[in-house]
Coordinates of C-alpha atoms in Angstrom, one line a residue:
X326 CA 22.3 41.4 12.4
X327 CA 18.9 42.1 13.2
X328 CA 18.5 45.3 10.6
X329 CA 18.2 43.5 7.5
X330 CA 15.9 41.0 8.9
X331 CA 13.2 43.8 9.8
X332 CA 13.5 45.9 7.2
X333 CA 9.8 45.2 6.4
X334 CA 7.0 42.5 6.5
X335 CA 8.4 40.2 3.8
X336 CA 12.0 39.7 5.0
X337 CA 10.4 39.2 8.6
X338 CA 7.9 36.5 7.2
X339 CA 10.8 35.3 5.4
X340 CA 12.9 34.5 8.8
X341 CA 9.7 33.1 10.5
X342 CA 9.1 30.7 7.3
X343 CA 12.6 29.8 7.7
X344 CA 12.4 29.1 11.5
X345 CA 9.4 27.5 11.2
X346 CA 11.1 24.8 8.4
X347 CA 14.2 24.7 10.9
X348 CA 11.6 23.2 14.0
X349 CA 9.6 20.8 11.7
X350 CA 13.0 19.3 10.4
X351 CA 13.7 18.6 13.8
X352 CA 11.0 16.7 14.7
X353 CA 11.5 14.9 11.8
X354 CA 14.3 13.6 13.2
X355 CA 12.4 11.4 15.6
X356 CA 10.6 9.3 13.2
X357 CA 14.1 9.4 10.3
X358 CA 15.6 7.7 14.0
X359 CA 18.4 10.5 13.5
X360 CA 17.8 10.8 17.1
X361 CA 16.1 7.8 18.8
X362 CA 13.3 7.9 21.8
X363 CA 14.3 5.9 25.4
X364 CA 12.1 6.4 28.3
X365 CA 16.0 6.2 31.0
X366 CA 19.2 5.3 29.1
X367 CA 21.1 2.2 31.1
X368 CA 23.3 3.7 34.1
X369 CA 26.8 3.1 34.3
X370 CA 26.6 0.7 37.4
X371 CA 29.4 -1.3 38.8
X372 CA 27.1 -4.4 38.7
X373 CA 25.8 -6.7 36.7
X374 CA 22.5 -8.9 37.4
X375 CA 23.2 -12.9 36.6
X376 CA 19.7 -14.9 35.9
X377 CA 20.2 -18.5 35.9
X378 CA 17.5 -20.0 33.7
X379 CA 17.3 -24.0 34.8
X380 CA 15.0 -26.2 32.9
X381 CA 11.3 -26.7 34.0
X382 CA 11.4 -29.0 37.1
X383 CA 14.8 -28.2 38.6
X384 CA 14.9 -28.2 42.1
X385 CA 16.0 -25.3 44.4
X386 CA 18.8 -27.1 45.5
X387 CA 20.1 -27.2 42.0
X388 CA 19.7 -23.5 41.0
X389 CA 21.4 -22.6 44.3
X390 CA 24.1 -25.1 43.2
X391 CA 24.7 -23.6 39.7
X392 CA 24.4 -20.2 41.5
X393 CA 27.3 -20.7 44.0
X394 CA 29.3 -21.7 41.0
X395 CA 28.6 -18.9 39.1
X396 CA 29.5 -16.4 42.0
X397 CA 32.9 -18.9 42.3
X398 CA 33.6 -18.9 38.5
X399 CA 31.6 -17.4 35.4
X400 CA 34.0 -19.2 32.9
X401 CA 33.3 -22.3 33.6
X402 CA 30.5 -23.4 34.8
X403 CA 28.6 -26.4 35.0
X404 CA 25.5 -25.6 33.5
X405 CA 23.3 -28.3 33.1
X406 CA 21.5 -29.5 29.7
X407 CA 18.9 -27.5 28.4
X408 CA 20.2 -24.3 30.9
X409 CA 20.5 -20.5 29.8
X410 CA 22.8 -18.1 31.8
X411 CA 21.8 -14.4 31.1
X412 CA 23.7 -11.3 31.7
X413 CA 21.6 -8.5 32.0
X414 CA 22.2 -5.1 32.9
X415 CA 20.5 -3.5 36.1
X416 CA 17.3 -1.6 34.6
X417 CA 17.7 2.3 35.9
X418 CA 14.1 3.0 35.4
X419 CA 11.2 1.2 37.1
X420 CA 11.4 -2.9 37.2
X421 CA 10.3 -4.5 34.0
X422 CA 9.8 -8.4 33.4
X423 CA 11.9 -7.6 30.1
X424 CA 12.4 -4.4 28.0
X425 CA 10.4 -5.7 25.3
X426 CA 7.1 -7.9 26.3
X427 CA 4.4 -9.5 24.5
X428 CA 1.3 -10.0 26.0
X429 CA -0.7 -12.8 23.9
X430 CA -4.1 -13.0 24.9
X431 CA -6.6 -15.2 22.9
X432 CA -10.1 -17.2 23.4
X433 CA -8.0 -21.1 24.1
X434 CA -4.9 -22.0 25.1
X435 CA -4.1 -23.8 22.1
X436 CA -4.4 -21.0 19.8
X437 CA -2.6 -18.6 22.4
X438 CA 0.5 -20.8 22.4
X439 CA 0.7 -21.2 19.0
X440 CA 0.1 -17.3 18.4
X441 CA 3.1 -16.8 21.1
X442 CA 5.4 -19.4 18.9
X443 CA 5.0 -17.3 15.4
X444 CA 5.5 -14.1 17.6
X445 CA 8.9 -15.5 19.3
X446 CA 9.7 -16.2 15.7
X447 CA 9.5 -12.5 14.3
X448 CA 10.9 -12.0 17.4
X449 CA 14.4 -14.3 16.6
X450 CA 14.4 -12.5 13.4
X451 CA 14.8 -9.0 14.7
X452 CA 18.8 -8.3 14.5
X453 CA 18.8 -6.3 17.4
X454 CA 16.1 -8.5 19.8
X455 CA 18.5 -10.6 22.0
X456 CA 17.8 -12.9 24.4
X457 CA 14.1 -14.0 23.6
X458 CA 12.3 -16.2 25.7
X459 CA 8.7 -17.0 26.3
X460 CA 6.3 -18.6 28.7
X461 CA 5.8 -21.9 27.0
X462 CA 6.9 -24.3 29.2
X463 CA 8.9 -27.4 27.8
X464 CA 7.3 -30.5 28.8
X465 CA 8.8 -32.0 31.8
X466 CA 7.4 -35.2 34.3
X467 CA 6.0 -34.9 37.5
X468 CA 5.3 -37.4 40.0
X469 CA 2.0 -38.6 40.5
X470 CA 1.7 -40.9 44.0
X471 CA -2.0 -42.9 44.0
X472 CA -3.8 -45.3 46.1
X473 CA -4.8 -49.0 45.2
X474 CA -7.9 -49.0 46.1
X475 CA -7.7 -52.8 46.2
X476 CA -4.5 -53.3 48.2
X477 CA -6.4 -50.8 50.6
X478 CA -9.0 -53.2 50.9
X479 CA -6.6 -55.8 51.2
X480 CA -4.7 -55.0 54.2
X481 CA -7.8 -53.1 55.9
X482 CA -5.7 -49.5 55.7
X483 CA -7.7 -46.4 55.9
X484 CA -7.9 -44.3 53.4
X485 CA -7.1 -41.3 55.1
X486 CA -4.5 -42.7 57.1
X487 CA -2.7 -42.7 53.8
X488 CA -3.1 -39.4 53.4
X489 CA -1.4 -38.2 56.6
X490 CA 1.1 -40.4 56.0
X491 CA 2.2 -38.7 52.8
X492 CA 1.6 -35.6 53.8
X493 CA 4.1 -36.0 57.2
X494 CA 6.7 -37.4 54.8
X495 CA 6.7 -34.2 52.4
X496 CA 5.1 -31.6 54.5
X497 CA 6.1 -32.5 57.3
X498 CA 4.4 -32.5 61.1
X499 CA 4.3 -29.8 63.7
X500 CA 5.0 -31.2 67.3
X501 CA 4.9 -28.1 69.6
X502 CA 6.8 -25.3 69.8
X503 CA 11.0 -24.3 71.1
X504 CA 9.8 -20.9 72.8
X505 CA 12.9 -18.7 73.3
X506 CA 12.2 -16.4 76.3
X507 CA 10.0 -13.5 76.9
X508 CA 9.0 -11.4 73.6
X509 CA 10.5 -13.6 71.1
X510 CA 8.1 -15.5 68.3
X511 CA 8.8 -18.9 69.5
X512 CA 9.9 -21.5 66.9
X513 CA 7.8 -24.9 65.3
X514 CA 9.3 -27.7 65.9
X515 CA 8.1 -29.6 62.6
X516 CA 9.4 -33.2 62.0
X517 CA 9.7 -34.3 58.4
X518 CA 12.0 -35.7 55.9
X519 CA 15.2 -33.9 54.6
X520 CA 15.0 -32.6 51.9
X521 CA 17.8 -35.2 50.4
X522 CA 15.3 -38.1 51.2
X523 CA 12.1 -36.5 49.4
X524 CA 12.1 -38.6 46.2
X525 CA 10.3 -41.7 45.4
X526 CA 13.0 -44.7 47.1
X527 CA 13.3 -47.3 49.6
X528 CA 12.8 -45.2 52.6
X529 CA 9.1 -43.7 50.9
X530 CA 8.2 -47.6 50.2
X531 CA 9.5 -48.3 53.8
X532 CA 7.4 -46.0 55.9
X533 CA 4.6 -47.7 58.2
X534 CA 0.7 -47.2 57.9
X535 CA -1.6 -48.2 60.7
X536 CA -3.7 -50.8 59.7
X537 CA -6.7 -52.8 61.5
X538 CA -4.2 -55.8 61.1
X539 CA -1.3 -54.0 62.3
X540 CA 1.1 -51.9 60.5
X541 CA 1.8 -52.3 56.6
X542 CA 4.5 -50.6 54.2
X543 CA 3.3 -47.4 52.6
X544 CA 5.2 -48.9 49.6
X545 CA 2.0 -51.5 49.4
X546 CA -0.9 -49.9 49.2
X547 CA -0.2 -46.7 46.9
X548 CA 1.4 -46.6 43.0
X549 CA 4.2 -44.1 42.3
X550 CA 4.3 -43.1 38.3
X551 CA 5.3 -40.2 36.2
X552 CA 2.9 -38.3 34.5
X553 CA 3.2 -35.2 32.1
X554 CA 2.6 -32.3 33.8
X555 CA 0.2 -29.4 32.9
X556 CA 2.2 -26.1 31.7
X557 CA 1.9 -23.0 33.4
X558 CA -0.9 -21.0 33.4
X559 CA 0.0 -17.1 33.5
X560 CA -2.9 -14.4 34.5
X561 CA -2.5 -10.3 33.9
X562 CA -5.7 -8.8 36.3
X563 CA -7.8 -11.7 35.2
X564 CA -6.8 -12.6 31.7
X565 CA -4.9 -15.5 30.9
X566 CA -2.2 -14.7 28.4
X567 CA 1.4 -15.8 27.2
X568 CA 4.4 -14.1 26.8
X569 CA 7.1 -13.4 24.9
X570 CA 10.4 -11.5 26.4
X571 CA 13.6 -10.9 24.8
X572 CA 16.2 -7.5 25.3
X573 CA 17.3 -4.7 22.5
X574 CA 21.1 -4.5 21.9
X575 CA 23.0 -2.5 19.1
X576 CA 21.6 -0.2 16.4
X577 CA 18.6 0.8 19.2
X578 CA 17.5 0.3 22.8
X579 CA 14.3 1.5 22.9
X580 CA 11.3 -0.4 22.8
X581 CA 9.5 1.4 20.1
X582 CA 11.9 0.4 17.5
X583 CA 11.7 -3.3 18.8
X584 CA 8.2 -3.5 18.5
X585 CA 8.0 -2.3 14.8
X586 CA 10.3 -4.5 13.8
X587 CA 8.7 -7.2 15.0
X588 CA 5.4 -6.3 14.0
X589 CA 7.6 -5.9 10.5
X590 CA 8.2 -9.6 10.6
X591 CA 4.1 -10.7 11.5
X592 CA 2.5 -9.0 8.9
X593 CA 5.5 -10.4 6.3
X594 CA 4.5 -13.9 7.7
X595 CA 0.7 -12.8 7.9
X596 CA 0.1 -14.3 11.3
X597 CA -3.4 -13.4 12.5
X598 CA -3.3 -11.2 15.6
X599 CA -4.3 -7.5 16.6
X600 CA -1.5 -5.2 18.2
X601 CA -2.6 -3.3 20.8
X602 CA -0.1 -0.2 22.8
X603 CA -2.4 -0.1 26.0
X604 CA -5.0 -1.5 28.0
X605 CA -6.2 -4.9 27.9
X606 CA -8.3 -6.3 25.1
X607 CA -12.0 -6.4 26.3
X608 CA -12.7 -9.3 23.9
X609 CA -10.6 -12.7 24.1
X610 CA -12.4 -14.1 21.4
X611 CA -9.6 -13.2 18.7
X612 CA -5.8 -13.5 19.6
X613 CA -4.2 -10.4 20.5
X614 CA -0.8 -9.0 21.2
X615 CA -0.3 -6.1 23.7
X616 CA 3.3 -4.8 23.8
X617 CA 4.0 -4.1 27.3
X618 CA 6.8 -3.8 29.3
X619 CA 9.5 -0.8 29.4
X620 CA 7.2 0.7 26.2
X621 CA 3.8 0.7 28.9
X622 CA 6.6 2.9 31.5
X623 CA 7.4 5.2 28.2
X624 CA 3.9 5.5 27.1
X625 CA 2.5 6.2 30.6
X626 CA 5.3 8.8 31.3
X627 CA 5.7 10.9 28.1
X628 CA 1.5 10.9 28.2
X629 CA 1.6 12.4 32.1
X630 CA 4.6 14.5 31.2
X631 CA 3.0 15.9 27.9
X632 CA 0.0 16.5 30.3
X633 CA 1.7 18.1 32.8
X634 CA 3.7 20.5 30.1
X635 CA 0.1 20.9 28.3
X636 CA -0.9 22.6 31.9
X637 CA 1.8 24.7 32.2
X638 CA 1.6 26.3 29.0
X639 CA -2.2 27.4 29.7
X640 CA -0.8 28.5 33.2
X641 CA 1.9 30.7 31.9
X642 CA -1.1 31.8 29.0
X643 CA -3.4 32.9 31.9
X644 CA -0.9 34.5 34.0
X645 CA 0.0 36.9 30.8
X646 CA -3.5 37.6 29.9
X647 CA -3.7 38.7 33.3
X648 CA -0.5 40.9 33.0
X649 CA -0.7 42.4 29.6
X650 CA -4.8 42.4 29.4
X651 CA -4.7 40.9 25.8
X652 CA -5.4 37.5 24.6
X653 CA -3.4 37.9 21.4
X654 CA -0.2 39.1 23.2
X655 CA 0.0 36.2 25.3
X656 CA 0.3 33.9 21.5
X657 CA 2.9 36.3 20.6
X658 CA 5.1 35.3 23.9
X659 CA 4.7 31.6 23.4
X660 CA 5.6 31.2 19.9
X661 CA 9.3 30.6 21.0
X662 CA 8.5 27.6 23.1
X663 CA 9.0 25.1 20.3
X664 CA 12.0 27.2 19.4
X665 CA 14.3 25.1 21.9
X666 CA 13.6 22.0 20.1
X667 CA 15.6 23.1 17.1
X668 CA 18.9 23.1 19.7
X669 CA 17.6 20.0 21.8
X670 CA 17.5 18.0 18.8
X671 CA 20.9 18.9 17.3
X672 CA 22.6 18.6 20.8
X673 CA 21.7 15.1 21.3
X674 CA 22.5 13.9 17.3
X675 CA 26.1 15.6 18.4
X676 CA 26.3 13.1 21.6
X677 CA 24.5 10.6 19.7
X678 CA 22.3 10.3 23.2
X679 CA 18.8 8.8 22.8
X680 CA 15.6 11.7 23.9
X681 CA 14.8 10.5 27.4
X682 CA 12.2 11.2 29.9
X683 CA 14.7 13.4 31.6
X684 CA 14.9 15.2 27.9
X685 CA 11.3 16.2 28.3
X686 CA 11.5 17.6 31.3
X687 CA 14.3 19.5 30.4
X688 CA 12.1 20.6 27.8
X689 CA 9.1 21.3 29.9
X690 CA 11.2 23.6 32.3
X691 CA 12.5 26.0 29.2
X692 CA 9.1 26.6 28.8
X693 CA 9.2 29.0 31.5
X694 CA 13.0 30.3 31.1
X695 CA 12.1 31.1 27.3
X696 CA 8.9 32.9 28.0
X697 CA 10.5 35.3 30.2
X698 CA 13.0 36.4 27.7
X699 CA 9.9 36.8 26.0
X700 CA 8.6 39.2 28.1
X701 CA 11.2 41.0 28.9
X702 CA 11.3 42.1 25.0
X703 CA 7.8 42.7 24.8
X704 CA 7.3 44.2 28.0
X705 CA 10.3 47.0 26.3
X706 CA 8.5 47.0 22.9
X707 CA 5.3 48.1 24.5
X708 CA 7.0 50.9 26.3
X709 CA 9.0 52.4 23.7
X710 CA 5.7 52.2 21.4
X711 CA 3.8 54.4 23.8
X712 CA 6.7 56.8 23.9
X713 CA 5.7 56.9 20.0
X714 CA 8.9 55.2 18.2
X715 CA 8.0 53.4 15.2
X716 CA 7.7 49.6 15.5
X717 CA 10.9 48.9 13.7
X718 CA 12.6 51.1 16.0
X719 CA 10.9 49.7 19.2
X720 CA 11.7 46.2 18.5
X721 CA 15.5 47.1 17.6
X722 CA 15.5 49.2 20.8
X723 CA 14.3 46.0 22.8
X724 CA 16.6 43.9 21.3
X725 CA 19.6 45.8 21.4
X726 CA 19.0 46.7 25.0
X727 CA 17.5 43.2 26.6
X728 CA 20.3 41.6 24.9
X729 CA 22.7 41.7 27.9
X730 CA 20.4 40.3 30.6
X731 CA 19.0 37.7 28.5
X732 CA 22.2 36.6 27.6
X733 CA 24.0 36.2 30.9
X734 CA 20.8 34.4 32.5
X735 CA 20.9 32.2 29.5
X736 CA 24.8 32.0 30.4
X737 CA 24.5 31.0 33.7
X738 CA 22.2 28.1 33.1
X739 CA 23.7 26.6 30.5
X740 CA 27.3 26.5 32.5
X741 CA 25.4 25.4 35.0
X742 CA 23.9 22.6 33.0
X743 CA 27.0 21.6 31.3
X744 CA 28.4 20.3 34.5
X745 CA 25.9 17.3 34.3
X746 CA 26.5 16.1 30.7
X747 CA 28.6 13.3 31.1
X748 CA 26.1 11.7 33.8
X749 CA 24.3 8.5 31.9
X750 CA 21.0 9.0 33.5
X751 CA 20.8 13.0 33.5
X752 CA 22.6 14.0 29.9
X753 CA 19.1 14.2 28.1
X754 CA 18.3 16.9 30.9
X755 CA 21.9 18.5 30.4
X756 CA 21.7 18.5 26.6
X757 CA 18.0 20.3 26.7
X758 CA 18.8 23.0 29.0
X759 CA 22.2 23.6 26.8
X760 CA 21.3 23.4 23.8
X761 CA 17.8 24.3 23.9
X762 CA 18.9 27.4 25.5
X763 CA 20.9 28.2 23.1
X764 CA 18.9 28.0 20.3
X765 CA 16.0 29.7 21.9
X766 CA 17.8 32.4 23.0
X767 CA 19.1 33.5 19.7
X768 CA 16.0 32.6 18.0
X769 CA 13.9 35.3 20.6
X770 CA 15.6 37.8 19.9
X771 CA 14.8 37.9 16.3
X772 CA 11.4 35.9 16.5
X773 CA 9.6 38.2 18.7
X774 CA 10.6 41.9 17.0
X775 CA 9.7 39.8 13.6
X776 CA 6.5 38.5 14.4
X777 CA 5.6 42.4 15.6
X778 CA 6.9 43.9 12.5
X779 CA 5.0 41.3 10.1
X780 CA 1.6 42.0 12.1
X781 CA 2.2 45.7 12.9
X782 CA 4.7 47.2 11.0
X783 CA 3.7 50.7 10.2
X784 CA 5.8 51.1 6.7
X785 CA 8.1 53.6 8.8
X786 CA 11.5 53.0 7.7
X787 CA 14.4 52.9 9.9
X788 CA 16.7 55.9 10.2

């Protein structure tokens, strides 16, 4: 195979032009979505996380209500107006508010919420973004108790008298302590209303204050209304922002593709805001979105990971230099590094698996399987030129006889590989180490004697 491939310098540029079109093509495949980016695909897990999302202003009582039904019957329960259950499934990666977030920071309130209205919008109309929510609070009642000032008067009742009052009723009054024997945190004895009785009624109005004349009904010196009440107020490390949350379900599940679509969606409907990938914005004084989320996990790992990979490779570099005392012959070793993407990508377009974070470091540890192989042919190439074989013959001599060991280490790992590639979490790193090796492997052994013949061939044929 390898003869009429290094015949001379032009069929040897030849198979390195072609090898080199054969490892661009594959990273096209990222941005053609042929094969799509995911920081952990979702585990196969036996459970299911149920979020009961109750209207602004339900009680605990209630939620723990709807949730006792829900563990009793999913089908049908009794959900109250206005209340969204959500099925989610349990995250496998570190815990996210949602995979895809929206940050909206801006100089007001005002213009924040209605920056975080036209984003849950492009957000709705994003076939795949499901479950969308946001921080905007519907406007709900609260209950506001004051003090007639005059009534006060009236019935000589001190003001602060009043206070305690109230505060005994829903906070409730520590007596002493129930202590339960030697070592053991003893126990408040507090004395307050149940919780069943904490409304505005009969019993509030009922309730005696001291006065100088006596005693008087709470119920007649203090006004109980409803009031609107302010909306939440969210803060990210001292920003105040608002945010928009939804989930990615059917053509992708990564947040990247999420996040372009919606920012598809604002600039079709030309709303005003600057997107931002990382860090927050230093100036308020415009409105901006920061996509967060799962995509701040992706970004942050990929960048360490790419980091830690660049670090390696000028590891490996160094170590060579100091081996072969060259610092050409080092660049010769590496070139088939990016060789194993050409098999990493066509082994996860066959599974149809999305490139994970377990993906790169399956790519990050061929590094060093690949540039052994590479040294075990060079290493031969070198010797067999200082015996004074021609370089044609050298690097057919290497291939031909470094074929066996490279082959059966290259064996070995990839059975050994193969055993993990129906796990959910750990395929990307199964389908790297396979196919990557695969590729790579084949692709070294006619890389490395080509790139010597196209920089040193010495015109002497072959016998």
């Amino acid at each position: 195979i390898a003869i009429p491939l290094l015949r001379g310098r032009r069929p040897s540029k030849t198979l390195l032009l072609w090898v080199t079109v054969a490892t661009v093509v594959a990273m096209v495949f990222f941005p053609l979505k042929l094969v799509s980016v995911k920081l952990l695909p979702f585990d196969n897990k036996s459970e299911l996380q149920v979020v009961a999302d109750l209207p602004e202003g339900s009680s605990v009582e209630e939620t723990d209500r709807v949730l006792a039904a829900a563990a009793e019957r999913l089908k049908d329960l009794p959900l109250p107006a206005g209340g969204v259950l959500k099925v989610a499934e349990v995250p496998p990666g570190p815990p996210v508010l949602a995979t895809l977030l929206a940050e909206i920071y801006g100089p007001d309130a005002e213009s924040r919420r209605q920056t975080a209205a036209q984003v849950r919008k492009a957000f709705e109309a994003v076939d795949f973004v499901v479950d969308v929510d946001d921080s905007l609070a519907s406007p709900w009642q609260r209950l506001r108790i004051s003090i007639d000032q005059d009534r006060l008067e009236f019935h000589g009742v001190d003001q602060g008298d009043v206070y305690d009052t109230i505060a005994a009723l829903m906070g409730g009054v520590r007596v002493g302590y129930s202590h339960r024997g030697e070592g053991a945190a003893p126990t408040p004895i507090v004395i307050r209303l149940p919780k069943s009785a904490m409304h505005p009624g009969e019993l509030l109005a009922n309730t005696p204050v001291p006065s100088k004349r006596g005693t008087v009904e709470l119920g007649d010196v203090v006004r109980v209304s409803h009031e609107p009440a302010s909306p939440p107020i969210f803060r990210r490390d001292g920003h105040t922002a608002e945010m928009v949350t939804a989930e990615l379900a059917g053509r992708y599940e990564a947040p990247i593709y999420g996040m372009f679509a919606v920012e598809d969606k604002l600039k079709e409907a030309k709303v005003p805001v600057t997107i931002a990938y990382h860090g927050q914005p230093r100036d308020d004084s415009t409105a901006t979105l920061l996509w967060d989320g799962e995509w701040e996990i992706t970004y942050v790992t990929f960048r360490d990971m790419g980091a830690a990979f660049a670090v390696a490779i000028l590891g490996i570099y160094l170590l060579v230099v100091a081996q072969f005392g060259s610092f050409l012959l080092p660049l010769v070793i590496l070139v088939p590094v990016p060789l194993t993407l050409i098999g990493i990508v066509l082994g996860h377009m066959l599974f149809g698996a999305p490139f994970t974070a377990t993906s790169m470091i399956g790519f990050i540890a061929l590094a060093g399987i690949i540039v052994r192989n590479s040294i075990l042919l060079v290493d031969f190439i070198r010797h067999r030129l200082a015996e004074g074989a021609s370089i044609r013959q050298a690097v057919l001599d290497s291939g031909a006889t470094r074929f066996k060991p490279i082959a059966l280490t290259a064996a070995a790992a990839m059975i050994g590989a193969a055993f993990i590639l129906a796990d959910p979490i750990f395929q990307g790193l199964a389908i790297s180490l396979v196919f990557g090796l695969l590729s790579s492997t084949v692709l070294t052994l006619l890389v490395i004697p080509a790139v010597y013949v196209w920089l040193r061939d010495d015109g002497k044929a072959l016998p």
